[in-house]
mmCIF file of C-alpha atoms and ligand atoms in Angstrom:
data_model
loop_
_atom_site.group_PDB
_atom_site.id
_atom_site.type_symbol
_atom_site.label_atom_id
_atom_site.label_comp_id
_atom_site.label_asym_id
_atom_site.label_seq_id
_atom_site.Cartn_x
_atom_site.Cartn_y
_atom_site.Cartn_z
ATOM 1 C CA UNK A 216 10.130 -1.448 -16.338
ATOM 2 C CA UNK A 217 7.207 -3.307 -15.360
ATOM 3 C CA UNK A 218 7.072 -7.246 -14.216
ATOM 4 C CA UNK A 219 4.033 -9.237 -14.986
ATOM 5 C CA UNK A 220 3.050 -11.521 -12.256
ATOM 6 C CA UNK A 221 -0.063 -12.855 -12.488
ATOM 7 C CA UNK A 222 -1.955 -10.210 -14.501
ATOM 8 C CA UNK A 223 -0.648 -7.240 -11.915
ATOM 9 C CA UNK A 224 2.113 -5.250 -13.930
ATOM 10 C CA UNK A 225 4.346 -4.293 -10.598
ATOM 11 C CA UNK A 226 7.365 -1.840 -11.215
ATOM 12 C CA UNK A 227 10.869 -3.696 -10.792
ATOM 13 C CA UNK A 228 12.142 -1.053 -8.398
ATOM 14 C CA UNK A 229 14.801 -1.164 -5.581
ATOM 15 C CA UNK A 230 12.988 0.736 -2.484
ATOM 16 C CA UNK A 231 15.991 3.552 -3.735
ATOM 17 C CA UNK A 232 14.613 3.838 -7.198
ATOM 18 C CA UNK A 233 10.937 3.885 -5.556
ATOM 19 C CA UNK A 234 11.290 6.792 -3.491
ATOM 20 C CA UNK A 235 13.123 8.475 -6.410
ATOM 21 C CA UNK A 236 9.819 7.756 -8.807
ATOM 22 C CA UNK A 237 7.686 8.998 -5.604
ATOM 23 C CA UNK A 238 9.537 12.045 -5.766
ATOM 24 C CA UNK A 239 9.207 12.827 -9.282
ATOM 25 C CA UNK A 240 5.216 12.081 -8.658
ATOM 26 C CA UNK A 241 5.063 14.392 -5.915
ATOM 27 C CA UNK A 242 6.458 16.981 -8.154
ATOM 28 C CA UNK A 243 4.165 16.212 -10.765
ATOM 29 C CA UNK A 244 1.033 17.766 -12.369
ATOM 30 C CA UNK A 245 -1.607 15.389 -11.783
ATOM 31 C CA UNK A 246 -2.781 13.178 -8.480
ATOM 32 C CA UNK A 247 -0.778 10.148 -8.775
ATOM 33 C CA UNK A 248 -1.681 7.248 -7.135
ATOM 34 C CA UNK A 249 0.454 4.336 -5.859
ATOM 35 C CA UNK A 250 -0.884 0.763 -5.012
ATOM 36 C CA UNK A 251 1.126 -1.792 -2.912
ATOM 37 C CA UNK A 252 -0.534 -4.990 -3.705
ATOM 38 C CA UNK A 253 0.497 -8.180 -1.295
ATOM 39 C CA UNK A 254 0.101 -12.148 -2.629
ATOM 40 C CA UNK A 255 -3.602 -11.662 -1.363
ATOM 41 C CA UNK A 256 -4.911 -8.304 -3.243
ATOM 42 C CA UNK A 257 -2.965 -10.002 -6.380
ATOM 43 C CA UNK A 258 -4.920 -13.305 -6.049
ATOM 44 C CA UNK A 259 -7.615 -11.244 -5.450
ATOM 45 C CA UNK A 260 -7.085 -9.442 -8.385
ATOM 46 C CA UNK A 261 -6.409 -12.722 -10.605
ATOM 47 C CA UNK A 262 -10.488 -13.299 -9.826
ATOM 48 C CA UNK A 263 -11.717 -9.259 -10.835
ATOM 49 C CA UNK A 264 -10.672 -7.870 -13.368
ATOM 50 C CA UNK A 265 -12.049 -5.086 -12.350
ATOM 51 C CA UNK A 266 -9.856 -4.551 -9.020
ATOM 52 C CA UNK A 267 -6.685 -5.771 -11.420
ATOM 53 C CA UNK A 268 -7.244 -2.689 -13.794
ATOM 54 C CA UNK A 269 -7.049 -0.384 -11.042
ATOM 55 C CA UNK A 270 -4.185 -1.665 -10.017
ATOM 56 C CA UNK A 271 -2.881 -1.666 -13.176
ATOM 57 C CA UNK A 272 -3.635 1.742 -13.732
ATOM 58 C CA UNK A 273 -1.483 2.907 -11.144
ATOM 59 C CA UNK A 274 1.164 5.418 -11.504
ATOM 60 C CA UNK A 275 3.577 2.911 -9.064
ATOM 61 C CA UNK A 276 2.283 -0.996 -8.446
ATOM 62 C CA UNK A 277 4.734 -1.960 -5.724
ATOM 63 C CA UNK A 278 5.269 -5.431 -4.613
ATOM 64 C CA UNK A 279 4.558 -5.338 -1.151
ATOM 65 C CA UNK A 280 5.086 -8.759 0.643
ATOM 66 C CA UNK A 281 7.831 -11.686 0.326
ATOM 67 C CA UNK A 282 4.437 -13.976 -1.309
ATOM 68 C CA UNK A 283 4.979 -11.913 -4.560
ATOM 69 C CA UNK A 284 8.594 -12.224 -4.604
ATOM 70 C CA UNK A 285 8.310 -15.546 -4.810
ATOM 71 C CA UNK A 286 6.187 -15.573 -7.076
ATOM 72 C CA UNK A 287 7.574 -13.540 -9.662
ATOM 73 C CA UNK A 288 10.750 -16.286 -8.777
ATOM 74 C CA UNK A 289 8.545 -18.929 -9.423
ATOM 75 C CA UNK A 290 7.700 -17.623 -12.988
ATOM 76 C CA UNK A 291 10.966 -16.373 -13.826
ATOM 77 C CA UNK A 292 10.917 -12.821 -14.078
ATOM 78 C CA UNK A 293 12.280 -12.106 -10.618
ATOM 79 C CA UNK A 294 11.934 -8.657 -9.413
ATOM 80 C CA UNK A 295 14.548 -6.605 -7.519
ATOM 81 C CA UNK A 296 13.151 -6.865 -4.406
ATOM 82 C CA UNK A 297 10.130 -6.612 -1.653
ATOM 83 C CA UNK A 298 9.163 -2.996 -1.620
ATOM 84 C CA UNK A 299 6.353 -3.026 1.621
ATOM 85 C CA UNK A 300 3.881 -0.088 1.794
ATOM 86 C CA UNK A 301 4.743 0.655 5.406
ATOM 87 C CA UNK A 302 8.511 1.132 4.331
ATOM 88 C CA UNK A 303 7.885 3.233 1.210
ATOM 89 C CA UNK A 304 5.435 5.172 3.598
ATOM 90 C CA UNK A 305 8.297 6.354 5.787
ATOM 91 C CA UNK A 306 11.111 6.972 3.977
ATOM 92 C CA UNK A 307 9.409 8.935 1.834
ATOM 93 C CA UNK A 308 9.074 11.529 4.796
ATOM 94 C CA UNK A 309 12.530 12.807 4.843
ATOM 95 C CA UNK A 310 11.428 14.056 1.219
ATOM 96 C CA UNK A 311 8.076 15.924 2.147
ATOM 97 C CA UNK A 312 10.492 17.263 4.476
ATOM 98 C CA UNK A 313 12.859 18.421 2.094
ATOM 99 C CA UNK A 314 10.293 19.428 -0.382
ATOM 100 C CA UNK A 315 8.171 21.482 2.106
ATOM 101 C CA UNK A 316 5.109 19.357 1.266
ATOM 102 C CA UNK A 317 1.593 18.898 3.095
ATOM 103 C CA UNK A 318 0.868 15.006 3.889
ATOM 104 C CA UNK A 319 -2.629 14.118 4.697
ATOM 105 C CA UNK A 320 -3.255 11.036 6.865
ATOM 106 C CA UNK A 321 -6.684 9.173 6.108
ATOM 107 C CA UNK A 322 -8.325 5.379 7.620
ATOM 108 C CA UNK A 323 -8.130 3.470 10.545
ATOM 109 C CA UNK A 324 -10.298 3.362 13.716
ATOM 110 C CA UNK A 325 -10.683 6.954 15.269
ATOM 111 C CA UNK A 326 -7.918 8.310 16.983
ATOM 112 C CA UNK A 327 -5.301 5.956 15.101
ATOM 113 C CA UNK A 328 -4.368 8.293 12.648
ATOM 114 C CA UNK A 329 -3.854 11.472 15.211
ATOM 115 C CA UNK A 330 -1.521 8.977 16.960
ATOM 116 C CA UNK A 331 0.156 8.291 13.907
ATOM 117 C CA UNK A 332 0.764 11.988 13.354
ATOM 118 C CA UNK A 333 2.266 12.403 16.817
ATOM 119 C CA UNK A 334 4.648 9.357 16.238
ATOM 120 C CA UNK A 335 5.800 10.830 12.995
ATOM 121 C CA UNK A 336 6.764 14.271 14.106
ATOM 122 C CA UNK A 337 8.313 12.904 16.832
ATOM 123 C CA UNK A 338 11.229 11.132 14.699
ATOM 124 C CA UNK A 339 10.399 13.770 12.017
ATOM 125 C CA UNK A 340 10.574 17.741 13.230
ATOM 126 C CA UNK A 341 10.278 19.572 9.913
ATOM 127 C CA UNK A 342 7.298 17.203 8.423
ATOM 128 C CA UNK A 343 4.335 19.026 8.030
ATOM 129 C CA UNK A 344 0.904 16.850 8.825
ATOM 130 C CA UNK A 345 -2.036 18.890 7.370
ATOM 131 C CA UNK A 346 -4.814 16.927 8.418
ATOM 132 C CA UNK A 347 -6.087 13.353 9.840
ATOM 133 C CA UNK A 348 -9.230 11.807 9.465
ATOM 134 C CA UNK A 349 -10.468 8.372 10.255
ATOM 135 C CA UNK A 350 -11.253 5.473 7.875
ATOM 136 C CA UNK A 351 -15.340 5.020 8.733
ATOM 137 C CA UNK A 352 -17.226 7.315 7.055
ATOM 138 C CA UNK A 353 -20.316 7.670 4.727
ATOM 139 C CA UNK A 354 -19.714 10.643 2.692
ATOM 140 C CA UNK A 355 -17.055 10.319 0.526
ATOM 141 C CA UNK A 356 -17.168 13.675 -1.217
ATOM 142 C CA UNK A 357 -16.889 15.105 1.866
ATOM 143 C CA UNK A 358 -13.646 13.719 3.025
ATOM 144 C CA UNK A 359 -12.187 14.558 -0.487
ATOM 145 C CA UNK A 360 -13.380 18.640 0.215
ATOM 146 C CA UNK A 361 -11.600 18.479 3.685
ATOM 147 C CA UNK A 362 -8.401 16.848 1.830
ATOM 148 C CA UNK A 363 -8.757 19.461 -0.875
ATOM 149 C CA UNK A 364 -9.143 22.273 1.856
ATOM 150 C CA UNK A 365 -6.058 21.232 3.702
ATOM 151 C CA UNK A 366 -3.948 21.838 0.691
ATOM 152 C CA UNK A 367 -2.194 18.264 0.855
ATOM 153 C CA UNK A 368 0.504 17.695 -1.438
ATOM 154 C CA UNK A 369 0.251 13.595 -0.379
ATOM 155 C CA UNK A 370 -2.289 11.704 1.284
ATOM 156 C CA UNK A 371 -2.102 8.472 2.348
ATOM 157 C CA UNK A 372 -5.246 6.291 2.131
ATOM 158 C CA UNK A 373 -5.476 3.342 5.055
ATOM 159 C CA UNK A 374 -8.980 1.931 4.296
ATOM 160 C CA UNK A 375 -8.080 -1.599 3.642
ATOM 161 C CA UNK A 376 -8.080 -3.362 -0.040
ATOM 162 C CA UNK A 377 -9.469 -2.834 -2.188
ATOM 163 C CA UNK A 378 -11.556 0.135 -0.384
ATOM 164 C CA UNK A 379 -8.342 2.147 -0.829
ATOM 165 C CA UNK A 380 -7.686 1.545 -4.488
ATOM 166 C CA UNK A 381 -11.426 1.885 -5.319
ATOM 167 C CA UNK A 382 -11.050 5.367 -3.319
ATOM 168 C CA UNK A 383 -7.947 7.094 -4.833
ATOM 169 C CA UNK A 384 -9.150 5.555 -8.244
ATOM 170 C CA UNK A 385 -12.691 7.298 -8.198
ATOM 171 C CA UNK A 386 -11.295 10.677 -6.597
ATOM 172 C CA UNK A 387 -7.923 10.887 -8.422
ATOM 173 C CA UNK A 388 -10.132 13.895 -10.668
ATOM 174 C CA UNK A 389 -10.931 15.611 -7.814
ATOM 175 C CA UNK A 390 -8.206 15.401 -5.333
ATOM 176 C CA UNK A 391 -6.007 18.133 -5.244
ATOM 177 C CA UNK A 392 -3.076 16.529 -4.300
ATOM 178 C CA UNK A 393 -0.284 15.191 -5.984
ATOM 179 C CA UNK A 394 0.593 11.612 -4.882
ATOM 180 C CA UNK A 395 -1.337 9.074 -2.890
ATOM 181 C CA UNK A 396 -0.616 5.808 -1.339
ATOM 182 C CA UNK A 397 -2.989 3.252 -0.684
ATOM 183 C CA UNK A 398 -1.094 1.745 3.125
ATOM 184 C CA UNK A 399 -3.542 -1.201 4.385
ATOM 185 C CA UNK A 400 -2.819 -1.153 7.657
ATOM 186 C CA UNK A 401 0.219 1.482 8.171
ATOM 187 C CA UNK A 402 -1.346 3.407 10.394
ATOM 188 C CA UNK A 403 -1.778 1.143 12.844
ATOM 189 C CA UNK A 404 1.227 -0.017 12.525
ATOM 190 C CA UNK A 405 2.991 3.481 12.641
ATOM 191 C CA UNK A 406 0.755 4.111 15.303
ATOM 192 C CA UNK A 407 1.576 0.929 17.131
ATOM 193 C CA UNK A 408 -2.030 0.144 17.527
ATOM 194 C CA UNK A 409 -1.015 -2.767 15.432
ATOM 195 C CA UNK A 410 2.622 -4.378 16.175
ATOM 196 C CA UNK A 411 4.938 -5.172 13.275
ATOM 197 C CA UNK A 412 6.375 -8.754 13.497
ATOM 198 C CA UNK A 413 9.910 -9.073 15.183
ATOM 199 C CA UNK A 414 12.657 -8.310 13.096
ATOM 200 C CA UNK A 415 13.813 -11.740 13.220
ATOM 201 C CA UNK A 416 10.914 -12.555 11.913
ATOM 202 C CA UNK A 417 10.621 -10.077 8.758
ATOM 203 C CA UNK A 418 14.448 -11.179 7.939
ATOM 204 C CA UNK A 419 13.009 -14.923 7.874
ATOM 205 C CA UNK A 420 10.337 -13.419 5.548
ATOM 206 C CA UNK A 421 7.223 -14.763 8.478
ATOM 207 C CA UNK A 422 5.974 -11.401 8.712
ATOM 208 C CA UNK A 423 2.377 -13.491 7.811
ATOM 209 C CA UNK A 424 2.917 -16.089 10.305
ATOM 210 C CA UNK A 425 3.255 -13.690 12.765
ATOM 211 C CA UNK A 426 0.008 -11.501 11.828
ATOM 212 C CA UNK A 427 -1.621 -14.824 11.577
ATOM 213 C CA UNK A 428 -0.837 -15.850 14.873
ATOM 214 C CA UNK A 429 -1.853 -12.346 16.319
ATOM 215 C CA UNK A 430 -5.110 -12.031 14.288
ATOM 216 C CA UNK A 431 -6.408 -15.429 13.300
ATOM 217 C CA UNK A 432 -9.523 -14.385 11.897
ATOM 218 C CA UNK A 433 -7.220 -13.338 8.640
ATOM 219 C CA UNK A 434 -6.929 -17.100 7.988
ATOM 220 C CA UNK A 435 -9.748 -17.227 5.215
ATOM 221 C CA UNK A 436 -7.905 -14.554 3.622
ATOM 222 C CA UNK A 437 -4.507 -15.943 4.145
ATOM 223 C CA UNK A 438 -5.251 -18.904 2.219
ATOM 224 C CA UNK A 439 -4.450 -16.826 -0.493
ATOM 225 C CA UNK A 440 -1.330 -16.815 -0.582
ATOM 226 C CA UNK A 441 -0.794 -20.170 -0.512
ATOM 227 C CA UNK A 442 -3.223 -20.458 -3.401
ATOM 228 C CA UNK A 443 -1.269 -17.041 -5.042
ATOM 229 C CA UNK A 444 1.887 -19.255 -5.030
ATOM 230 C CA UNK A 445 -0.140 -22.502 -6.398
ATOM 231 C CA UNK A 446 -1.261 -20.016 -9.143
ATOM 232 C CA UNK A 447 2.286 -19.589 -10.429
ATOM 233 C CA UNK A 448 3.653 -22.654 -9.719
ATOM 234 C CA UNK A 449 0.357 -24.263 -12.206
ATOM 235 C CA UNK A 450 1.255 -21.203 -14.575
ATOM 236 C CA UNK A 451 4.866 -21.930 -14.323
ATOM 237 C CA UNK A 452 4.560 -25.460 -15.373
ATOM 238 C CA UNK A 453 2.128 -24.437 -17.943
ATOM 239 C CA UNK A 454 4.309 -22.815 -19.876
ATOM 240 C CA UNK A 455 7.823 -24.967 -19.992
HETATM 241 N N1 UDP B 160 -10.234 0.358 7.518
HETATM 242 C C1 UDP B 160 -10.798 1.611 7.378
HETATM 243 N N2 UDP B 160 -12.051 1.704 6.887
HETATM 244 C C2 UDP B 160 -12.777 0.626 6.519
HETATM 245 C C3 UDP B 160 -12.176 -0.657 6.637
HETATM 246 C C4 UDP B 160 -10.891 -0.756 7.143
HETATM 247 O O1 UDP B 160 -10.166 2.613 7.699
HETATM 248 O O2 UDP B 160 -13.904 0.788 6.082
HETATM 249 C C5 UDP B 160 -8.855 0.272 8.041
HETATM 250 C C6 UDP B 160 -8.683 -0.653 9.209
HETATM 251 O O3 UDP B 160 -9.007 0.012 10.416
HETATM 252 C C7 UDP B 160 -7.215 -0.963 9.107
HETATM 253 C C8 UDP B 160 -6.956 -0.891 7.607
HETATM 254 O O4 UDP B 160 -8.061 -0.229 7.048
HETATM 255 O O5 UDP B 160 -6.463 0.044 9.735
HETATM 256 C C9 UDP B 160 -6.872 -2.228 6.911
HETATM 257 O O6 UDP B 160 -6.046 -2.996 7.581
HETATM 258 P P1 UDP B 160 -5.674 -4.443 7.097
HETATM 259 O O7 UDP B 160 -4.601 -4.865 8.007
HETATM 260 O O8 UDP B 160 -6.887 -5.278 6.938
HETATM 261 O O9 UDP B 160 -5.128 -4.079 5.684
HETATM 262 P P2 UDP B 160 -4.312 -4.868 4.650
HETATM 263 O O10 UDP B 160 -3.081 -4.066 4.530
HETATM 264 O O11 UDP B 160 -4.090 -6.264 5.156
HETATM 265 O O12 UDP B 160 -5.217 -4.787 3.469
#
């Protein structure tokens, strides 16, 4: 069942019933693509309407982020829960495991996504990494031919939004595989290139605060989530 907030139709899914539609993508017959859109990419999307179809579009629109939570609260069609990218990204490995199937890592500074692959076979024995490839390139068709050429099953697309929407959106013809994620930043993160926030901190739901603190030139962009929560609030007393 899908949950309007603001224009982006996210699916009301516990992370359980998540991985259990990722599976059934994976085993599909088409490329699949998955979008995890935070309080920012959905303010973002509020503005361009072209971004918000993509999203739309999507085979899975996950809520990544406590900003739209709260903002589906705020407009009274809660959803289940937060479902972040990063999350979603690695519990879904156990199943590639299971499954036998080829994940493709792509974005992220050179190097980063190598060093994700070593971090993830070290916790994961049986996962089979079929290729890496960094974020900064200039031909696109020629990433999607080494993707296709590795035989990936998923790929996992780290270029930033809405770069990584725009990406598996344009290619999702082409691409030979059978579900892709767009991840933001989960390589580095995986990597450890990047540092999650404390747990203490994600329980307290400051995961921003503390990538604020660590990278203030986000603050521009930060701003919208504020302004994503003004957005319901104003839409919220619109309608009673
Ligand atoms: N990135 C990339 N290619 C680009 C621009 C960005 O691979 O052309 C990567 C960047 O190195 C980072 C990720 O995309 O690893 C975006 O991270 P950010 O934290 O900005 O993503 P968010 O999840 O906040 O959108």
């Amino acid at each position: 069942m899908k949950t309007d907030v603001l224009g982006v139709q996210y699916d009301n899914l516990t992370m359980a019933e998540a991985l259990a539609r990722g599976r059934e993508l994976l085993t599909g017959d088409k490329a699949a693509y998955v979008v995890t859109p935070n309080a920012e990419m959905a303010y973002e999307a509020l503005h361009d309407e072209e971004f918000c179809r993509v999203l739309n579009e999507a085979d899975l629109v996950l809520p990544d982020g406590a900003g739209v939570v709260l903002g589906a609260k705020i407009l009274k069609t809660p959803l289940k829960q937060k479902v972040a990218g990063i999350e979603f990204a690695q519990n879904m490995l156990p199943v590639y495991e299971e499954l036998g199937s080829r994940l493709y890592l792509l974005g992220s500074k050179p190097g980063v996504a190598e060093q994700a692959a070593e971090k993830l076979l070290q916790e994961h024995s049986k996962l089979c990494i079929c290729g890496t490839a960094d974020g900064y390139f200039r031909d696109e068709d020629e990433v999607v031919r080494k993707i296709n050429e590795a035989n990936a099953d998923a790929l996992y697309v780290c270029l930033g939004a809405p770069k990584q929407e725009y990406f598996m959106y344009r290619h999702r013809e082409e691409l030979n595989v059978r579900l892709m994620a767009g991840l933001g930043g989960t390589l580095d993160g995986i990597a450890g290139t990047v540092k999650r926030a404390p747990r203490w901190m994600i329980r307290l739901q400051l995961e921003w605060l503390y990538r604020l603190i660590k990278e203030p030139r986000r603050f521009g962009r930060m701003l919208r989530l504020p302004k994503f929560v003004f957005a319901a609030l104003k839409k919220r007393m619109k309608g009673e």
